[in-house]
PDB file of C-alpha atoms and ligand atoms in Angstrom:
ATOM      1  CA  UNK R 214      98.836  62.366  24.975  1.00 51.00           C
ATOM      2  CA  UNK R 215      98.411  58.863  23.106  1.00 57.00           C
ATOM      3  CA  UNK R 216      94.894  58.162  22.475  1.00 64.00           C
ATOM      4  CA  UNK R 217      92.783  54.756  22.660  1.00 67.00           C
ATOM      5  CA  UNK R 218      91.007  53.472  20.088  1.00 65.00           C
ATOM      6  CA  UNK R 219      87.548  54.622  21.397  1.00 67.00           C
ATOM      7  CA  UNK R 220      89.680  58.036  20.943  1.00 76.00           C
ATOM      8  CA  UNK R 221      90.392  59.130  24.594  1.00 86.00           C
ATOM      9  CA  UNK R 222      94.216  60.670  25.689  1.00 92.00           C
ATOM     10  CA  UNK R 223      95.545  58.825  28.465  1.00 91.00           C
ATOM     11  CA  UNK R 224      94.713  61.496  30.917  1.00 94.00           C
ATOM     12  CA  UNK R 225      90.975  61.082  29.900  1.00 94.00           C
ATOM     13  CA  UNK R 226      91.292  57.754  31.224  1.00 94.00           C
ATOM     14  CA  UNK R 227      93.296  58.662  34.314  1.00 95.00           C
ATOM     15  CA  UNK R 228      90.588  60.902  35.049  1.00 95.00           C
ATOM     16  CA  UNK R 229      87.941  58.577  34.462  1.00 96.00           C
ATOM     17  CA  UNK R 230      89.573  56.083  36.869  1.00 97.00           C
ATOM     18  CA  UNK R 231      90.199  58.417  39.531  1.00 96.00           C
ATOM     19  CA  UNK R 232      86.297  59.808  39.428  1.00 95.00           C
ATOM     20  CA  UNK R 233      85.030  56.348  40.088  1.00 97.00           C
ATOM     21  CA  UNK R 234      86.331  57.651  43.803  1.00 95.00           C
ATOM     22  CA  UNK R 235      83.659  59.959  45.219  1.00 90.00           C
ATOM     23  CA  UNK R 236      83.104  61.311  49.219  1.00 83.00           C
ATOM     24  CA  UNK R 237      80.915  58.641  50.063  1.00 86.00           C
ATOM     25  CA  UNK R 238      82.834  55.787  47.807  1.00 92.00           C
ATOM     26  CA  UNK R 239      86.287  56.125  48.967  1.00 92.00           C
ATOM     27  CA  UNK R 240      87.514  52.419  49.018  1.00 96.00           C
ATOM     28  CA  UNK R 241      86.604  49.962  45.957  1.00 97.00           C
ATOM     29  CA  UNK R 242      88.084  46.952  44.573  1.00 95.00           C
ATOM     30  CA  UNK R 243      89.878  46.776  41.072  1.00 94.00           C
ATOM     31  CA  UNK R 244      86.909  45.287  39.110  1.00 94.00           C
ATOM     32  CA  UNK R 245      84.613  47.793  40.210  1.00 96.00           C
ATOM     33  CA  UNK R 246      86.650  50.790  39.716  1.00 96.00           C
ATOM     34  CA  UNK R 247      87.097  49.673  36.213  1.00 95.00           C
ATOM     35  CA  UNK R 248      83.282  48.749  35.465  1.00 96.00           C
ATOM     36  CA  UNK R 249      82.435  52.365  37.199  1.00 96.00           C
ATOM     37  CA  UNK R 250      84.856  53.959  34.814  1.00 96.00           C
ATOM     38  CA  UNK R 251      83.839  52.170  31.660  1.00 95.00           C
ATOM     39  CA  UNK R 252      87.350  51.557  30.480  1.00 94.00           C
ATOM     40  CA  UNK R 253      88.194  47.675  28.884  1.00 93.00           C
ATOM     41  CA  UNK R 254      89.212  45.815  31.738  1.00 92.00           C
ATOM     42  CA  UNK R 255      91.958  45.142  30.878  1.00 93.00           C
ATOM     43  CA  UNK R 256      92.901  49.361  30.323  1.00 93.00           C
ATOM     44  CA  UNK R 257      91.473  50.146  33.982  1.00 94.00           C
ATOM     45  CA  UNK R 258      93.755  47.349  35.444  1.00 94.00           C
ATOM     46  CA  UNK R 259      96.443  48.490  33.610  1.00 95.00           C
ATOM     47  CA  UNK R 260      96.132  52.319  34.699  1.00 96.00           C
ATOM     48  CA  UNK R 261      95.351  51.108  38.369  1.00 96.00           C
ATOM     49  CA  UNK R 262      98.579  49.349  38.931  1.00 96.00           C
ATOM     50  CA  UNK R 263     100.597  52.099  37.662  1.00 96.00           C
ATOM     51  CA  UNK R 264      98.548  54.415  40.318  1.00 96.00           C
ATOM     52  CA  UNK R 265      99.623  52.190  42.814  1.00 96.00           C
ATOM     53  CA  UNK R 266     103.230  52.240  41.540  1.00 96.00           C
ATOM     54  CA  UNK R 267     103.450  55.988  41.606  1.00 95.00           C
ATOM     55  CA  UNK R 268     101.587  56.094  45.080  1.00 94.00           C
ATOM     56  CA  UNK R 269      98.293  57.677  43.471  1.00 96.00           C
ATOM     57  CA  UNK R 270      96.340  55.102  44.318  1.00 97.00           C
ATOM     58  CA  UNK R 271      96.589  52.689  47.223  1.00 97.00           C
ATOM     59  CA  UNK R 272      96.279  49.055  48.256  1.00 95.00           C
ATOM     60  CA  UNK R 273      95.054  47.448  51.572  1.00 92.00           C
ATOM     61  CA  UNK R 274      95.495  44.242  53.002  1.00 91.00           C
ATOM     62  CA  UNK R 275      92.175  43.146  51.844  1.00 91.00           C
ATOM     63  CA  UNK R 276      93.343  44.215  47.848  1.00 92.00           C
ATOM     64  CA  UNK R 277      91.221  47.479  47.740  1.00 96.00           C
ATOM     65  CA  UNK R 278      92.494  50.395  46.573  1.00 97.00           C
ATOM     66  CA  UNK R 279      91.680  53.784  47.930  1.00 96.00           C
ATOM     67  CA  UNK R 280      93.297  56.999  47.170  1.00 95.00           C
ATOM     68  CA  UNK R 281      96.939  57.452  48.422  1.00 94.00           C
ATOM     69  CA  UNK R 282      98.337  59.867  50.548  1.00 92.00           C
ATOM     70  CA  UNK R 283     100.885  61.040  47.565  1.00 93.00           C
ATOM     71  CA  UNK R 284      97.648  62.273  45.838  1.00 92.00           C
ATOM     72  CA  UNK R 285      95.979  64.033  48.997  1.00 89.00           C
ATOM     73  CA  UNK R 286      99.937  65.638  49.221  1.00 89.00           C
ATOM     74  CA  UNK R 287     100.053  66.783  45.413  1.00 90.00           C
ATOM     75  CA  UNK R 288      96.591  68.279  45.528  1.00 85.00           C
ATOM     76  CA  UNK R 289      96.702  69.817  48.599  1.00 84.00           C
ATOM     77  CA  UNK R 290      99.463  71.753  47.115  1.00 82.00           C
ATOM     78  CA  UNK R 291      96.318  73.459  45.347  1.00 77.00           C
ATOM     79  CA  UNK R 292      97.658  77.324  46.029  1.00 77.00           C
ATOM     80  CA  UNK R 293      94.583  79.086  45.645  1.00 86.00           C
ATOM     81  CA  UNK R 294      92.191  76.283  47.787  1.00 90.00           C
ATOM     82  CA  UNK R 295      95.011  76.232  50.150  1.00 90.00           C
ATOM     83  CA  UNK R 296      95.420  80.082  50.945  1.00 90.00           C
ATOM     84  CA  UNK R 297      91.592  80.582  51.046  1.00 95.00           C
ATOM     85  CA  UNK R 298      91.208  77.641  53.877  1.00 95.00           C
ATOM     86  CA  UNK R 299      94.526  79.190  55.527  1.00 95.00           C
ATOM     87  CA  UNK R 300      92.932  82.401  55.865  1.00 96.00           C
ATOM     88  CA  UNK R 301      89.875  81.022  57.058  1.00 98.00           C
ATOM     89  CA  UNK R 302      90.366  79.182  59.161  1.00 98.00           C
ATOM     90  CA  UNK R 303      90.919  81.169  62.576  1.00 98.00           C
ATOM     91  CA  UNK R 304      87.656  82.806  61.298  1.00 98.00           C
ATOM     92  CA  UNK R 305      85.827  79.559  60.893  1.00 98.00           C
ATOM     93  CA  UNK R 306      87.347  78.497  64.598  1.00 98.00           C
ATOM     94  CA  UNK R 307      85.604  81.809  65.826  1.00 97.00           C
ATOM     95  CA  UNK R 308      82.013  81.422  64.166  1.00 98.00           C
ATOM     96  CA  UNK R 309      81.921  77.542  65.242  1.00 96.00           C
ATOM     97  CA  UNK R 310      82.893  78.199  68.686  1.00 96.00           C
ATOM     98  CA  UNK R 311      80.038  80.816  69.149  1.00 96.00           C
ATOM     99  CA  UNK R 312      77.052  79.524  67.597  1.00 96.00           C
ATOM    100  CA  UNK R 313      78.561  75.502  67.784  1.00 95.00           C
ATOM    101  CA  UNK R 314      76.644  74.252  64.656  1.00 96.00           C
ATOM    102  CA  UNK R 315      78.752  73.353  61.479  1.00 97.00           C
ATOM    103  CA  UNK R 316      80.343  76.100  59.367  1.00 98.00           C
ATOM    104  CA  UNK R 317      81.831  75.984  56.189  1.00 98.00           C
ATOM    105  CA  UNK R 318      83.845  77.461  53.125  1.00 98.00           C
ATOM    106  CA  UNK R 319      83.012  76.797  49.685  1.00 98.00           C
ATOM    107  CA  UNK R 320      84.267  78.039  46.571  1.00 98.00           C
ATOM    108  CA  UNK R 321      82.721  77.672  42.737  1.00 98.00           C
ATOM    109  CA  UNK R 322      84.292  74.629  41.203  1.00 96.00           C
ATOM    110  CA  UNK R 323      82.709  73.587  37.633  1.00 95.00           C
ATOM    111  CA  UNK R 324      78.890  75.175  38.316  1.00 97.00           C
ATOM    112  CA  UNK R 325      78.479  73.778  41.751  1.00 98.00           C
ATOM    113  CA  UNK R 326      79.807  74.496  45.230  1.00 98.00           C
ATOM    114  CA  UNK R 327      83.129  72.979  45.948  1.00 97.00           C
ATOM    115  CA  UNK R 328      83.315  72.309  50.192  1.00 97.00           C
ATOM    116  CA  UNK R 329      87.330  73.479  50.825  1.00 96.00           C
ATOM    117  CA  UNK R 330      86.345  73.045  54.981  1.00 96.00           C
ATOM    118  CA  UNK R 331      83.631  72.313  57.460  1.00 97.00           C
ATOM    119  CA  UNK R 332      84.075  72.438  60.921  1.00 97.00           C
ATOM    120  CA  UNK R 333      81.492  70.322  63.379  1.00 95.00           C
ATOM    121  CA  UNK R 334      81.366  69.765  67.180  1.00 90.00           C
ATOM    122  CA  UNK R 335      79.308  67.217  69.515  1.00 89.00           C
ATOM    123  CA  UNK R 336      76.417  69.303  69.529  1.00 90.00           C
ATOM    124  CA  UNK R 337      76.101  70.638  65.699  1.00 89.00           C
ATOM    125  CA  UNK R 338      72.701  68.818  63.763  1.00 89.00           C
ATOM    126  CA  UNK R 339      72.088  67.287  60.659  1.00 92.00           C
ATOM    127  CA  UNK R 340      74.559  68.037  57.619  1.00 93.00           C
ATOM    128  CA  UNK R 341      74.756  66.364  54.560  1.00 94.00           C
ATOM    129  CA  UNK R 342      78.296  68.785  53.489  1.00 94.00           C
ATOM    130  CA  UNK R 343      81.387  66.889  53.323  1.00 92.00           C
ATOM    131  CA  UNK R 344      84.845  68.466  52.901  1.00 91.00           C
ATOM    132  CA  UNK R 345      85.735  68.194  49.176  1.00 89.00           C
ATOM    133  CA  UNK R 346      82.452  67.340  48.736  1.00 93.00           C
ATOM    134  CA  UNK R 347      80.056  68.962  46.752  1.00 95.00           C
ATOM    135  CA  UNK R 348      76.792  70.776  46.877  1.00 97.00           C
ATOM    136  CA  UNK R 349      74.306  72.010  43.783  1.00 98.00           C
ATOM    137  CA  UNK R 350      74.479  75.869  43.757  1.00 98.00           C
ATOM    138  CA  UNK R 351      70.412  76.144  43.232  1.00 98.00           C
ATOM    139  CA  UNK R 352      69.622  74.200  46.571  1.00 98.00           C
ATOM    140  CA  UNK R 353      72.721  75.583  49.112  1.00 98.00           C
ATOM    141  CA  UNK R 354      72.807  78.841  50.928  1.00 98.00           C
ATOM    142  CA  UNK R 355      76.492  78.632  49.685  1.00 98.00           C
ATOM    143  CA  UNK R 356      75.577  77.699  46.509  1.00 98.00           C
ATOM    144  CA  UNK R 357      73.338  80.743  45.978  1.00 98.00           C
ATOM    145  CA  UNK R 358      75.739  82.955  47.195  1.00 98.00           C
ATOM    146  CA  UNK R 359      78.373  81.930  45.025  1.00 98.00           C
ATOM    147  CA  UNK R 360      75.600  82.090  42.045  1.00 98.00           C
ATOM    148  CA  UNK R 361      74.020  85.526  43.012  1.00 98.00           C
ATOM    149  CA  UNK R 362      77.596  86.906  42.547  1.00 98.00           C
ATOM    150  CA  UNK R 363      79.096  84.901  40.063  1.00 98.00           C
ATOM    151  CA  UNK R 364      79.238  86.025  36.412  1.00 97.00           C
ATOM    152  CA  UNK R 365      76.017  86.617  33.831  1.00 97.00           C
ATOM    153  CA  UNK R 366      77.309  83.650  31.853  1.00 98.00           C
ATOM    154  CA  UNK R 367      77.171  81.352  34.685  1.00 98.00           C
ATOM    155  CA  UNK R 368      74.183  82.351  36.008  1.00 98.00           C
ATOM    156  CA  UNK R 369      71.893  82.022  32.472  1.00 97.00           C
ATOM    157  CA  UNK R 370      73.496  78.667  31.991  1.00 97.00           C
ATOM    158  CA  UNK R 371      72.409  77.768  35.570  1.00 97.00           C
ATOM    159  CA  UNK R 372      68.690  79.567  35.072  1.00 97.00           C
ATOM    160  CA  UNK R 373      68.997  77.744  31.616  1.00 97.00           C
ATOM    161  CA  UNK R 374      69.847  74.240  33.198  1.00 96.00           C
ATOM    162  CA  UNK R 375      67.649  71.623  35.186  1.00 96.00           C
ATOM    163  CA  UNK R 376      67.333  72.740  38.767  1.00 97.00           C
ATOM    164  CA  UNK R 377      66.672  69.369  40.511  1.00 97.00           C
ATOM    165  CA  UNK R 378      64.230  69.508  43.316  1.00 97.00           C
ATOM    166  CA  UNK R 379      66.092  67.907  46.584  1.00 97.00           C
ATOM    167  CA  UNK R 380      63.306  68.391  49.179  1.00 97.00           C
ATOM    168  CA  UNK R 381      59.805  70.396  48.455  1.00 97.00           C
ATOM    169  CA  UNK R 382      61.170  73.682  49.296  1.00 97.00           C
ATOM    170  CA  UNK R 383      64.161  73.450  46.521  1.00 98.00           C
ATOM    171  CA  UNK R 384      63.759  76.715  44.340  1.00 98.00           C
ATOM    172  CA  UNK R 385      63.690  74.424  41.232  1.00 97.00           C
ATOM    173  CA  UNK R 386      61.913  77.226  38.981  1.00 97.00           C
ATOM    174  CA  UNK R 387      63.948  79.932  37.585  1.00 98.00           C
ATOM    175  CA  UNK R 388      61.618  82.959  37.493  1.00 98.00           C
ATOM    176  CA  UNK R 389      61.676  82.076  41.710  1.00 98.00           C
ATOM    177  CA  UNK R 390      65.761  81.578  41.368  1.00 98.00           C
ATOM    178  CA  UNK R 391      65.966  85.034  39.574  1.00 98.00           C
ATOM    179  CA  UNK R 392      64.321  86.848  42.397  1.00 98.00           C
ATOM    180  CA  UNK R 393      66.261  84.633  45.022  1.00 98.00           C
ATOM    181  CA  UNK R 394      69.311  85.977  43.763  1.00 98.00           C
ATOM    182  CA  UNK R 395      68.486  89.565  43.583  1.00 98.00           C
ATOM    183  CA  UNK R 396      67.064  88.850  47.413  1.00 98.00           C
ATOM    184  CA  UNK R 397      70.676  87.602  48.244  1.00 98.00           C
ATOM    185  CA  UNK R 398      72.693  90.946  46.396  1.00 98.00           C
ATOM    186  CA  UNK R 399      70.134  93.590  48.387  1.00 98.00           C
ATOM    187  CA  UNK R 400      70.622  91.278  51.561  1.00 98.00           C
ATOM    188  CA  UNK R 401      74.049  90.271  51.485  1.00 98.00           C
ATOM    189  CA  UNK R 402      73.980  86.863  52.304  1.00 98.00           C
ATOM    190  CA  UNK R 403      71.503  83.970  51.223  1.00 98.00           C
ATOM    191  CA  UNK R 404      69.129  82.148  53.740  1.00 98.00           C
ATOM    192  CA  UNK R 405      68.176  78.435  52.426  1.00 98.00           C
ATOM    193  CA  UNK R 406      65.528  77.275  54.986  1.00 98.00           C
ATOM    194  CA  UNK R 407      65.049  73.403  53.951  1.00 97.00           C
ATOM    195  CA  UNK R 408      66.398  73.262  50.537  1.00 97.00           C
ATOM    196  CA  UNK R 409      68.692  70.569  50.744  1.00 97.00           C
ATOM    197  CA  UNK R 410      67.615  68.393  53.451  1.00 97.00           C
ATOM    198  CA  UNK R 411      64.207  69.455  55.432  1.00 97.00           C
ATOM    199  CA  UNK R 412      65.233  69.639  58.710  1.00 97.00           C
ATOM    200  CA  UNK R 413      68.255  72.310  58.253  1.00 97.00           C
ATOM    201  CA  UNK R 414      68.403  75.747  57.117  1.00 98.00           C
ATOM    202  CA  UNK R 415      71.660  77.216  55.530  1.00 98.00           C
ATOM    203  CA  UNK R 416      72.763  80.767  56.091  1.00 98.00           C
ATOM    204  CA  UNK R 417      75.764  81.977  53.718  1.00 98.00           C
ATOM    205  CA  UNK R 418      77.657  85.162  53.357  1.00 98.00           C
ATOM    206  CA  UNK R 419      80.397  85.975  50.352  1.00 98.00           C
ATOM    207  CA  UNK R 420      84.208  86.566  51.315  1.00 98.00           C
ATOM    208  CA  UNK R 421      85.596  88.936  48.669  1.00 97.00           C
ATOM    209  CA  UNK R 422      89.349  89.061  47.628  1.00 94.00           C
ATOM    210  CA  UNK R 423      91.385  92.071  47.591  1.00 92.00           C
ATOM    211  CA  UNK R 424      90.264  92.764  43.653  1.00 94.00           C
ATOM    212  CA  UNK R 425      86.527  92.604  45.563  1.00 95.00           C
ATOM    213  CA  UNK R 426      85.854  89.308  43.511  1.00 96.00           C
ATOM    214  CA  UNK R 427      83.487  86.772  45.648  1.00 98.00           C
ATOM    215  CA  UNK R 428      86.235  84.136  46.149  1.00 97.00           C
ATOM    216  CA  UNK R 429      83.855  81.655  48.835  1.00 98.00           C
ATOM    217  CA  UNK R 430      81.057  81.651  50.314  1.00 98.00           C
ATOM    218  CA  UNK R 431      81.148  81.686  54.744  1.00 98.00           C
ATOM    219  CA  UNK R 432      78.191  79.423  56.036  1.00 98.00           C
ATOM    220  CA  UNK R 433      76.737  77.822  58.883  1.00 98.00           C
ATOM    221  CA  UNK R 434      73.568  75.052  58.730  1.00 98.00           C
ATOM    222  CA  UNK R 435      71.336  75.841  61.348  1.00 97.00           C
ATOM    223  CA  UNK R 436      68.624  73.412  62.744  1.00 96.00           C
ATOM    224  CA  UNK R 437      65.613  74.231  60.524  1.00 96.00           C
ATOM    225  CA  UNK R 438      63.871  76.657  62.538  1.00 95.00           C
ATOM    226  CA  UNK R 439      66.704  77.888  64.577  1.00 95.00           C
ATOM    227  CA  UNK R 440      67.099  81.749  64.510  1.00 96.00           C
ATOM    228  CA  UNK R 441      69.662  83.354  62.460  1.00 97.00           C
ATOM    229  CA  UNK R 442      70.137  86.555  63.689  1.00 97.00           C
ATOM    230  CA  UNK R 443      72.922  85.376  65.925  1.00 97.00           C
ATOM    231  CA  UNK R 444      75.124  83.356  63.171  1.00 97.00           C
ATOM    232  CA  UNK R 445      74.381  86.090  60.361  1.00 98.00           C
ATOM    233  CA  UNK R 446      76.437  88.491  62.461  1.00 98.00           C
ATOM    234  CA  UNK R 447      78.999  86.133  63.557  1.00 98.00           C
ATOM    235  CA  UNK R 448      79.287  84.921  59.943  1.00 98.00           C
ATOM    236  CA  UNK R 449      79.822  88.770  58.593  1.00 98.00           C
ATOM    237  CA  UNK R 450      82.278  89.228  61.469  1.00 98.00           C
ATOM    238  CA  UNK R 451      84.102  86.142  60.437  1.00 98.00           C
ATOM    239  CA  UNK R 452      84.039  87.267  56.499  1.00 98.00           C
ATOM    240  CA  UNK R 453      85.816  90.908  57.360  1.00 97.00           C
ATOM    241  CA  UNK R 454      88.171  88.787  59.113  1.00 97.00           C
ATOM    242  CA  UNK R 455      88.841  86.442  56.291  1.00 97.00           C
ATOM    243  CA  UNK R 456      89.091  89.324  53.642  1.00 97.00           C
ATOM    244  CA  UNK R 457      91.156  91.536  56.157  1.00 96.00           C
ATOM    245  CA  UNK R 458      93.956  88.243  55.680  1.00 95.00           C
ATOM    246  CA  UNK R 459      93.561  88.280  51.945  1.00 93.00           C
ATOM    247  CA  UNK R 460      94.490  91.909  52.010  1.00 90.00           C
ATOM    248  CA  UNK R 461      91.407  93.557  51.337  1.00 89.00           C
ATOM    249  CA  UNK R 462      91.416  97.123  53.170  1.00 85.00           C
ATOM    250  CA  UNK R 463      88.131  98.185  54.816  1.00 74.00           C
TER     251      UNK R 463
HETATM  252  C1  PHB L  91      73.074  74.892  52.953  1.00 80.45           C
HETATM  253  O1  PHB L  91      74.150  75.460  52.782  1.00 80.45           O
HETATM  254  O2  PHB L  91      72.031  75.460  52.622  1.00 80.45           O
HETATM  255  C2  PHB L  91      73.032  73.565  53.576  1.00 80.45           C
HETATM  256  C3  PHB L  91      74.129  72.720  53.488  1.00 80.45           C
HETATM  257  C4  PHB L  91      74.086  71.467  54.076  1.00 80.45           C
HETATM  258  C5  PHB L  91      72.936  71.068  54.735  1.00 80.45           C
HETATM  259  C6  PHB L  91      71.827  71.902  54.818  1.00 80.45           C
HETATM  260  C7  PHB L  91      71.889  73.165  54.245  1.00 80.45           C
HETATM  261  O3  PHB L  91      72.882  69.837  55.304  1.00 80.45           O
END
């Protein structure tokens, strides 16, 4: 692709336009999507209308643009996001209906934990997951799951890394994330009592794929000191299902 004269291809700048949209900033006007992307005005203007023109982007009545429907169409086309939240969902349905607090599918997207689904009813607590939203993988039940079996190179980079501390009981050193992650291979699943936010405590199990790859990780968030006895066996019930759909044989 043609590149600017600060060097970038035109889908560098495409990109950087369309990640000025995040879960919690979904509506902006034209001037501050291009001062968030740091494109020349008169670039970011440029790109935005021809969003708009091809439907990427949209524009209200009140001139700000949000992400258009064309976009949510062409990306939920995503084949691999798309079976994994087909197959779970019944499964999800299941777990949510029995213990009624949120649960959730996640899969590894770019070192962190990439929310495909959450489902939520009237009752469910505090959750700070959003679908297509994303959570570190240090400080997330999901998050350590996917880690604890992802590969060798992922996880030195990650032990390697900065580990941000989101609340005082974020495992932020690595000797302690080492041993977490062995804890979650002999256990199966990862318990994350108050990493994230205080007053909730994650509890995550892997789905495997019919090659026995970890493909997601199965959650629910729990009120902090809730038990989780109950939603670790509903959540290993609802993973057999999953991988029974994706073909694995038990
Ligand atoms: C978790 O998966 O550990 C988790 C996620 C969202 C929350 C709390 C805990 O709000």
């Amino acid at each position: 692709m043609a590149n600017s004269p600060t060097g970038d291809s035109v889908t560098d700048r495409l990109v950087r336009v369309l990640e000025t949209f995040t879960p919690s900033r979904t509506v902006q006007t034209a001037a501050e999507i291009g001062r968030r992307s740091g494109l020349p005005r008169s670039s970011a203007h440029r790109i935005v209308g021809e969003l708009i023109d091809a439907g990427l982007l949209e524009r209200d009545d009140d001139r700000r643009i949000r992400i258009g429907m064309r976009l949510w169409e062409l990306a939920t086309r995503s084949s691999q996001a798309l079976r994994l939240r087909q197959a779970a969902l019944p499964a999800m349905e299941r777990v949510q209906a029995r213990i009624r607090e949120h649960t959730q599918l996640a899969v590894l997207e770019q070192d962190e934990a990439l929310f495909l689904e959450r489902l939520s009813g009237p009752t469910s607590g505090s959750n700070v997951t959003r679908i297509a939203g994303r959570l570190p993988l240090h400080a997330s039940s999901s998050g350590l799951v996917l880690l604890a079996y992802g590969t060798r190179d992922l996880q030195e980079r990650m032990l390697a890394g900065r580990l941000p501390r989101l609340t005082a009981e974020t495992i932020a050193d690595p000797t302690a994330l080492r041993r977490k992650l062995a804890e979650v291979r002999t256990l199966g699943h990862a318990v994350a009592q108050g990493s994230i936010e205080l007053v909730s405590t994650g509890v995550a199990v892997p789905v495997r794929d019919e090659t026995g790859t970890v493909v997601a990780a199965l959650s629910v968030v729990l009120p902090r000191d809730a038990p989780t006895a109950a939603a670790l066996d509903e959540l290993h019930r609802g993973r057999r299902e999953i991988e029974r759909t994706l073909g694995v044989r038990s």
